[in-house]
Every structure is written in C-alpha cells, then in structure tokens.
Coordinates of C-alpha atoms in Angstrom, one line a residue:
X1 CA 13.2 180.2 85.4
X2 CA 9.8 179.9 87.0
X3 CA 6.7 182.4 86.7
X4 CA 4.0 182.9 88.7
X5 CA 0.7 184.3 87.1
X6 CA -2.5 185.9 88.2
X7 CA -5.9 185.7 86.6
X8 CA -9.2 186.7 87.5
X9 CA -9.8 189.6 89.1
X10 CA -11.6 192.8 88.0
X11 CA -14.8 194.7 89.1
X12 CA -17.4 193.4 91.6
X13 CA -19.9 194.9 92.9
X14 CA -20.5 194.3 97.1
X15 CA -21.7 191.1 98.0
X16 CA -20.6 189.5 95.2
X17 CA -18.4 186.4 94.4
X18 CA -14.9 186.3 92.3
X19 CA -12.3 183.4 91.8
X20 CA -8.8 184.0 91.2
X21 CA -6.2 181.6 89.8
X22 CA -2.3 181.5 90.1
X23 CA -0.5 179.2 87.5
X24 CA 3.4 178.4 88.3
X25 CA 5.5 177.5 85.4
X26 CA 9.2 176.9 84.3
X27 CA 11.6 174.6 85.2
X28 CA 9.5 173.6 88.2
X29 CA 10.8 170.2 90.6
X30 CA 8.2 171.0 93.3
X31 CA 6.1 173.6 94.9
X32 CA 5.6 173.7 98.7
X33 CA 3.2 176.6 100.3
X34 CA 1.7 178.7 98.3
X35 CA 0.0 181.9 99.3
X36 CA -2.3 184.7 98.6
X37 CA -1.2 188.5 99.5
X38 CA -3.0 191.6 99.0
X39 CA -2.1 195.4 99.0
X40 CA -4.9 198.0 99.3
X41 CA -4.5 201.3 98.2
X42 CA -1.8 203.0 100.9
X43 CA -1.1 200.1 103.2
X44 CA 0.5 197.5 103.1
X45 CA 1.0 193.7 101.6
X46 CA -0.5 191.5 104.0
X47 CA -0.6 188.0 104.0
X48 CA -4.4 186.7 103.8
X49 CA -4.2 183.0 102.9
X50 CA -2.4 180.4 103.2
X51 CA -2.2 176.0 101.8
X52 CA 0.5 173.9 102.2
X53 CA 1.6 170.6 100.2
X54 CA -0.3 168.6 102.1
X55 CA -3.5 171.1 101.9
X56 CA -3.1 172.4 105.3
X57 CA -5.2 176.1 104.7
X58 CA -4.8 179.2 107.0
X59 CA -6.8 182.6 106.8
X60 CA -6.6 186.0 108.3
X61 CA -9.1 187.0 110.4
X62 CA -10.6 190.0 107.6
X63 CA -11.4 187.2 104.9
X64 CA -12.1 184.1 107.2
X65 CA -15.2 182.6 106.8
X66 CA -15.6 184.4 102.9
X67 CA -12.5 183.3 101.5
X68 CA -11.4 179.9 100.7
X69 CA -7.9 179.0 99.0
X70 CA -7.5 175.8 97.1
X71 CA -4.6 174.5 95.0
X72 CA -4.4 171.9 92.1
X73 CA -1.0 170.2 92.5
X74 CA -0.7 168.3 89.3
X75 CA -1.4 172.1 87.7
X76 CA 1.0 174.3 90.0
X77 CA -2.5 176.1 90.4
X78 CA -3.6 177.8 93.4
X79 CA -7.0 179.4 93.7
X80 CA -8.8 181.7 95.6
X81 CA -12.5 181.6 96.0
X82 CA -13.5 185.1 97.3
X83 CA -17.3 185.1 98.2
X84 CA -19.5 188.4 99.9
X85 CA -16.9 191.1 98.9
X86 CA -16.8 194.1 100.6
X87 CA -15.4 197.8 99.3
X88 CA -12.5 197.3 101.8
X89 CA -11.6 193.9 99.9
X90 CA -10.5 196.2 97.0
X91 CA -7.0 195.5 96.2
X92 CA -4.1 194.3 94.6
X93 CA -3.7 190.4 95.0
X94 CA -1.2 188.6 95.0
X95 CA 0.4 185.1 93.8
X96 CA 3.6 183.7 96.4
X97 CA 5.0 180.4 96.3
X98 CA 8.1 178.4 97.4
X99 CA 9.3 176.7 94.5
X100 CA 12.1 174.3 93.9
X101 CA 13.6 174.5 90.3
X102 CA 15.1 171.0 88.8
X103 CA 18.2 173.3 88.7
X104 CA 18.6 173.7 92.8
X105 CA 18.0 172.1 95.9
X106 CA 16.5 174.6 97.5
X107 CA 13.2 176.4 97.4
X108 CA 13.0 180.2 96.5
X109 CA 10.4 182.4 97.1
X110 CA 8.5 183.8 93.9
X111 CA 5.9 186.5 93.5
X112 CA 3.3 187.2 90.4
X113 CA 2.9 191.0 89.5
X114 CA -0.4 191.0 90.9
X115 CA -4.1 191.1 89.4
X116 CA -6.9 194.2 90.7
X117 CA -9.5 193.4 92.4
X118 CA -12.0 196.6 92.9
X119 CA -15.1 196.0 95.0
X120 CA -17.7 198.8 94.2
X121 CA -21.5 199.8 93.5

C-alpha cells in the first residue's frame, strides 16, 4: 500500500511565501513524476506543476515565475515553494504521483487528500 501526504499549508496573508511538502510511503519500488494539483473553491482540479525523475519541472502559466516545485528522491518528497501569494491562490492542493509498488510492474497513479491553502488579509 502506498500513501501520499500533504503538509504545510494554512493562512497567508497576500504577498507572502509558504512551502508545502508531499511524503510518499509504503511498499514503494520507484516513483516517476510527481505533481502538484489545486482545486479552488467551485472550479476545478487543475494541474499547476509538474518534475519528473530526472528533475525535468513544468508550470502553468497562473503560478510561473512564483512557484517552484522541487523533489528529494532519496525521501519520496516533493515540495512546493509558493512565493507572492495572491487571494486567487487560495485552495485546495494537492499531492499526485506515479508510483511503482515492489508488488507490480506497473506504476499507478496516487493522490493525497489534500492540504488548504487560504490567501487573505
């Protein structure tokens, strides 16, 4: 079983800087992309970042240039550095990865429940 866990959001206010980790554990063999989602309040998930294996990074164009994801492979960690928050950053964020268990030879997609992330004076 592998589990993917969010950490580090909570209240900001504009202009300010938050980091958020996402640990991956369980009965992991690898771990290829991993990737950073967020859900605001009546829309939809979108993807907004992206880093491969190799380290390879892609951003949407509403956090590029603020956001900057990062990934610790011997830790199953990825990170996201989120600097000059705005209100419409407020969200839920989450934690995707491809992960092959030692128990398969394929890679299955897994999601973390999320962590809130509310930009506000």
């Amino acid at each position: 079983q592998v589990q993917l866990v969010e950490s580090g959001g909570g209240l900001v206010q504009p202009g300010g800087s938050l980091k958020l980790s996402c640990a991956a554990s369980g009965n992991i063999f690898s771990v290829n992309t991993m990737d950073w989602y967020r859900q605001a309040p009546g829309k939809d998930r979108v993807l907004i970042a992206i880093i491969t294996s190799g380290g390879s990074t892609h951003y949407a164009d509403s956090v590029k240039g603020r956001f900057t994801i990062s990934r610790d492979n011997a830790k199953n960690t990825v990170y996201l550095q989120m600097n000059s928050l705005k209100p419409e950053d407020t969200a839920v964020y989450y934690c995707h990865a491809d992960v092959r268990s030692r128990s398969t030879t394929q890679y299955v997609d897994y999601w973390g429940k999320g962590t809130l992330v509310t930009v506000s004076s």
